[in-house]
Amino acid sequence: MNGKFVTVEGCDGVGKSTQVRLLKERLEREGIDAVFTREPGGTPIAEKIRGIILDSDNSEMDGLTELFLYEASRRQHTKEIIEPALSKGKLVICDRYIDSTLAYQGYGRGLNVDMIRKLNEWAMGDVKIDLTLFLNVSSEEGFSRKGGASREDRLEKEKSEFYERIYDGFLRIAEKEKRFKKIDASGDKFSTHEKLYAYLKDNGYLNL
Ligand code: TYD
């Protein structure tokens, strides 16, 4: 596989989807060929699984069931989209991937992190991530950007603690993984976009 695989990660509310869209539009304008995709989802089967995971009617879903669904969606997506594109030498940019599962299901929900690492490896097969762009905004700021209400409220407090664990989880992964690049995303969306674009350009990702 001689392409390049870039994943984009971050907590809810950091503006990740906007950044991925701005990047996609920029690369299109500049005629740079790249495959943009996302998780959970990315293929018809994986999008159906996404529908099950995110359906608010499924609030009684067990944590492990949820984990297996994320991994099932990932496996299909990897085999159907990511691996073939990398084999053709393409640049693949994926909105969330294995680190979201470690951060949300592992550090956030408390499932066993080593087990998740193993499942991630199985789902990925021979695929390797070259670079992970982590949009870094503190959990507190991200939470308030997302419209989180006062932390006095019990449910909101629970939610904000959950996001704090996820954010800390991402920081722990970042310490371990050399492929992680933290991008300060606390400024306005255009300055964050310029930072992301410049990092990709300066590190040779845009001239495959
Ligand atoms: P999405 O609509 O992609 O949210 P965002 O725009 O914030 O990326 O929804 C994905 C949600 O699923 C998000 O809250 C993170 C969560 N998620 C996990 O909990 N585990 C995972 O493995 C993945 C890929 C996502």
Tab-separated table of C-alpha atoms and ligand atoms in Angstrom:
chain	number	residue	atom	x	y	z
A	1	MET	CA	0.000	0.000	0.000
A	2	ASN	CA	1.798	3.087	-1.188
A	3	GLY	CA	-0.873	5.693	-0.446
A	4	LYS	CA	-1.034	7.811	2.694
A	5	PHE	CA	-3.607	7.381	5.436
A	6	VAL	CA	-4.498	10.416	7.552
A	7	THR	CA	-7.100	10.311	10.321
A	8	VAL	CA	-8.692	13.356	11.950
A	9	GLU	CA	-9.716	13.102	15.592
A	10	GLY	CA	-11.128	15.311	18.299
A	11	CYS	CA	-13.836	15.576	20.914
A	12	ASP	CA	-17.429	16.461	20.054
A	13	GLY	CA	-17.840	20.194	19.460
A	14	VAL	CA	-14.291	20.996	18.319
A	15	GLY	CA	-15.420	21.739	14.770
A	16	LYS	CA	-13.923	18.600	13.269
A	17	SER	CA	-16.593	18.078	10.621
A	18	THR	CA	-16.221	21.715	9.500
A	19	GLN	CA	-12.434	21.304	9.255
A	20	VAL	CA	-12.751	18.122	7.211
A	21	ARG	CA	-15.174	19.889	4.873
A	22	LEU	CA	-12.901	22.946	4.479
A	23	LEU	CA	-9.972	20.664	3.717
A	24	LYS	CA	-11.972	18.698	1.155
A	25	GLU	CA	-13.073	21.892	-0.605
A	26	ARG	CA	-9.509	23.256	-0.617
A	27	LEU	CA	-7.990	20.087	-2.067
A	28	GLU	CA	-10.737	19.925	-4.708
A	29	ARG	CA	-10.050	23.541	-5.699
A	30	GLU	CA	-6.362	22.782	-6.009
A	31	GLY	CA	-6.969	19.608	-8.013
A	32	ILE	CA	-5.353	17.386	-5.355
A	33	ASP	CA	-6.782	13.896	-5.492
A	34	ALA	CA	-7.875	12.565	-2.103
A	35	VAL	CA	-10.487	10.155	-0.771
A	36	PHE	CA	-12.504	11.698	2.073
A	37	THR	CA	-14.439	9.341	4.274
A	38	ARG	CA	-15.763	9.044	7.822
A	39	GLU	CA	-16.538	6.730	10.705
A	40	PRO	CA	-18.804	5.269	11.770
A	41	GLY	CA	-19.929	4.766	8.168
A	42	GLY	CA	-18.215	5.296	4.854
A	43	THR	CA	-19.865	2.452	2.879
A	44	PRO	CA	-23.534	1.424	2.500
A	45	ILE	CA	-23.188	-1.449	5.001
A	46	ALA	CA	-21.186	0.652	7.459
A	47	GLU	CA	-23.673	3.541	7.139
A	48	LYS	CA	-26.477	1.121	8.075
A	49	ILE	CA	-24.488	0.120	11.158
A	50	ARG	CA	-23.968	3.836	11.922
A	51	GLY	CA	-27.758	4.255	11.801
A	52	ILE	CA	-28.163	1.543	14.465
A	53	ILE	CA	-25.439	3.004	16.692
A	54	LEU	CA	-26.654	6.598	16.584
A	55	ASP	CA	-30.417	5.838	16.696
A	56	SER	CA	-31.747	7.506	19.858
A	57	ASP	CA	-34.364	4.714	20.136
A	58	ASN	CA	-31.507	2.338	20.942
A	59	SER	CA	-30.678	3.941	24.288
A	60	GLU	CA	-30.648	0.531	26.023
A	61	MET	CA	-27.716	-0.634	23.879
A	62	ASP	CA	-25.058	-2.451	25.876
A	63	GLY	CA	-21.575	-0.928	25.824
A	64	LEU	CA	-19.910	-3.997	24.322
A	65	THR	CA	-22.616	-4.277	21.670
A	66	GLU	CA	-21.875	-0.679	20.744
A	67	LEU	CA	-18.135	-1.390	20.611
A	68	PHE	CA	-18.621	-4.426	18.337
A	69	LEU	CA	-20.835	-2.370	16.028
A	70	TYR	CA	-18.163	0.350	15.713
A	71	GLU	CA	-15.600	-2.328	14.927
A	72	ALA	CA	-17.917	-4.102	12.462
A	73	SER	CA	-18.515	-0.829	10.677
A	74	ARG	CA	-14.741	-0.164	10.696
A	75	ARG	CA	-13.867	-3.559	9.240
A	76	GLN	CA	-16.274	-3.163	6.316
A	77	HIS	CA	-15.153	0.404	5.680
A	78	THR	CA	-11.471	-0.550	5.806
A	79	LYS	CA	-11.822	-3.475	3.374
A	80	GLU	CA	-14.182	-1.738	0.980
A	81	ILE	CA	-12.803	1.808	0.839
A	82	ILE	CA	-9.575	2.490	2.740
A	83	GLU	CA	-7.417	-0.487	1.776
A	84	PRO	CA	-8.235	-0.392	-1.971
A	85	ALA	CA	-7.601	3.379	-2.103
A	86	LEU	CA	-4.238	3.055	-0.304
A	87	SER	CA	-3.277	0.211	-2.647
A	88	LYS	CA	-3.879	2.579	-5.566
A	89	GLY	CA	-1.481	5.084	-3.989
A	90	LYS	CA	-4.134	7.576	-2.927
A	91	LEU	CA	-4.289	9.991	-0.036
A	92	VAL	CA	-7.118	8.912	2.289
A	93	ILE	CA	-8.470	11.333	4.901
A	94	CYS	CA	-10.813	9.776	7.440
A	95	ASP	CA	-12.985	11.718	9.887
A	96	ARG	CA	-12.546	9.614	13.082
A	97	TYR	CA	-11.018	6.146	13.193
A	98	ILE	CA	-9.527	3.772	15.804
A	99	ASP	CA	-8.558	6.474	18.317
A	100	SER	CA	-12.189	7.555	18.707
A	101	THR	CA	-12.998	4.043	19.892
A	102	LEU	CA	-10.119	4.078	22.378
A	103	ALA	CA	-11.107	7.532	23.635
A	104	TYR	CA	-14.923	7.149	23.724
A	105	GLN	CA	-15.531	3.460	24.461
A	106	GLY	CA	-12.252	2.922	26.339
A	107	TYR	CA	-11.398	6.029	28.357
A	108	GLY	CA	-14.933	7.506	28.184
A	109	ARG	CA	-17.124	4.473	28.902
A	110	GLY	CA	-14.515	2.480	30.758
A	111	LEU	CA	-14.252	-0.597	28.501
A	112	ASN	CA	-10.919	-2.404	28.526
A	113	VAL	CA	-8.430	-0.377	26.492
A	114	ASP	CA	-6.178	-3.354	25.638
A	115	MET	CA	-9.151	-5.298	24.309
A	116	ILE	CA	-10.101	-2.317	22.146
A	117	ARG	CA	-6.549	-2.074	20.798
A	118	LYS	CA	-6.750	-5.736	19.747
A	119	LEU	CA	-10.146	-5.289	18.094
A	120	ASN	CA	-8.834	-2.203	16.309
A	121	GLU	CA	-5.893	-4.217	14.970
A	122	TRP	CA	-8.222	-6.942	13.712
A	123	ALA	CA	-10.485	-4.428	12.012
A	124	MET	CA	-7.525	-2.677	10.363
A	125	GLY	CA	-5.756	-5.754	9.027
A	126	ASP	CA	-2.705	-4.579	7.057
A	127	VAL	CA	-3.694	-0.915	7.018
A	128	LYS	CA	-1.407	1.511	8.866
A	129	ILE	CA	-2.137	5.099	9.833
A	130	ASP	CA	0.559	7.552	8.711
A	131	LEU	CA	-0.703	10.614	10.543
A	132	THR	CA	-3.421	11.513	13.031
A	133	LEU	CA	-4.402	15.159	13.199
A	134	PHE	CA	-5.854	15.795	16.627
A	135	LEU	CA	-7.953	18.951	16.883
A	136	ASN	CA	-7.024	20.129	20.310
A	137	VAL	CA	-9.583	22.117	22.270
A	138	SER	CA	-9.937	21.551	26.006
A	139	SER	CA	-12.970	19.432	26.919
A	140	GLU	CA	-14.439	22.364	28.827
A	141	GLU	CA	-14.331	24.737	25.865
A	142	GLY	CA	-15.504	22.044	23.441
A	143	PHE	CA	-18.393	21.233	25.753
A	144	SER	CA	-19.552	24.821	25.972
A	145	ARG	CA	-19.163	25.278	22.198
A	146	LYS	CA	-21.447	22.300	21.789
A	147	GLY	CA	-24.041	24.166	23.808
A	148	GLY	CA	-23.556	22.242	27.059
A	149	ALA	CA	-25.539	23.927	29.803
A	150	SER	CA	-24.372	24.792	33.275
A	151	ARG	CA	-22.291	22.192	35.067
A	152	GLU	CA	-24.564	22.557	38.104
A	153	ASP	CA	-27.184	20.387	36.428
A	154	ARG	CA	-26.573	16.697	37.343
A	155	LEU	CA	-27.029	15.304	33.832
A	156	GLU	CA	-24.940	18.056	32.287
A	157	LYS	CA	-22.279	17.453	34.917
A	158	GLU	CA	-22.247	13.761	34.033
A	159	LYS	CA	-21.931	14.636	30.366
A	160	SER	CA	-19.144	17.121	30.976
A	161	GLU	CA	-17.233	14.544	33.056
A	162	PHE	CA	-17.655	12.031	30.241
A	163	TYR	CA	-16.170	14.508	27.753
A	164	GLU	CA	-13.325	15.243	30.142
A	165	ARG	CA	-12.414	11.542	30.268
A	166	ILE	CA	-12.522	11.367	26.465
A	167	TYR	CA	-10.284	14.424	26.119
A	168	ASP	CA	-7.789	13.072	28.672
A	169	GLY	CA	-7.899	9.754	26.822
A	170	PHE	CA	-6.942	11.434	23.553
A	171	LEU	CA	-4.052	13.188	25.303
A	172	ARG	CA	-2.820	9.861	26.674
A	173	ILE	CA	-2.953	8.278	23.215
A	174	ALA	CA	-1.092	11.323	21.845
A	175	GLU	CA	1.735	10.743	24.331
A	176	LYS	CA	2.143	7.141	23.173
A	177	GLU	CA	1.713	7.450	19.421
A	178	LYS	CA	4.317	9.246	17.319
A	179	ARG	CA	1.819	9.551	14.448
A	180	PHE	CA	-0.266	11.991	16.559
A	181	LYS	CA	-0.020	15.678	15.707
A	182	LYS	CA	-1.888	18.030	18.009
A	183	ILE	CA	-3.317	21.037	16.201
A	184	ASP	CA	-4.518	23.929	18.346
A	185	ALA	CA	-8.153	24.342	17.268
A	186	SER	CA	-9.196	26.939	19.831
A	187	GLY	CA	-9.030	29.867	17.378
A	188	ASP	CA	-11.391	30.678	14.505
A	189	LYS	CA	-12.131	28.042	11.895
A	190	PHE	CA	-10.074	29.638	9.122
A	191	SER	CA	-6.894	29.852	11.167
A	192	THR	CA	-7.319	26.212	12.237
A	193	HIS	CA	-7.846	25.290	8.590
A	194	GLU	CA	-4.610	27.039	7.592
A	195	LYS	CA	-2.711	25.118	10.278
A	196	LEU	CA	-4.074	21.779	9.099
A	197	TYR	CA	-3.414	22.535	5.451
A	198	ALA	CA	0.110	23.799	6.147
A	199	TYR	CA	0.984	20.732	8.193
A	200	LEU	CA	-0.148	18.392	5.409
A	201	LYS	CA	1.641	20.393	2.738
A	202	ASP	CA	4.894	20.847	4.653
A	203	ASN	CA	5.052	17.150	5.434
A	204	GLY	CA	4.588	15.915	1.892
A	205	TYR	CA	1.033	14.603	2.149
A	206	LEU	CA	-0.287	16.677	-0.725
A	207	ASN	CA	2.095	15.573	-3.458
A	208	LEU	CA	1.439	11.858	-3.836
B	1	TYD	P1	-20.502	12.132	14.291
B	1	TYD	O1	-21.787	12.552	13.717
B	1	TYD	O2	-19.440	11.638	13.377
B	1	TYD	O3	-19.948	13.254	15.263
B	1	TYD	P2	-18.778	14.299	15.046
B	1	TYD	O4	-19.281	15.302	14.063
B	1	TYD	O5	-18.547	14.876	16.414
B	1	TYD	O6	-17.588	13.521	14.542
B	1	TYD	O7	-20.874	11.053	15.374
B	1	TYD	C1	-19.993	10.190	15.796
B	1	TYD	C2	-20.167	9.980	17.279
B	1	TYD	O8	-19.728	8.660	17.527
B	1	TYD	C3	-19.290	10.911	18.100
B	1	TYD	O9	-19.962	11.314	19.280
B	1	TYD	C4	-18.137	10.031	18.489
B	1	TYD	C5	-18.714	8.658	18.491
B	1	TYD	N1	-17.757	7.574	18.171
B	1	TYD	C6	-17.453	6.659	19.172
B	1	TYD	O10	-17.964	6.762	20.305
B	1	TYD	N2	-16.612	5.637	18.886
B	1	TYD	C7	-16.045	5.456	17.646
B	1	TYD	O11	-15.290	4.499	17.418
B	1	TYD	C8	-16.364	6.419	16.614
B	1	TYD	C9	-15.771	6.272	15.242
B	1	TYD	C10	-17.229	7.456	16.933
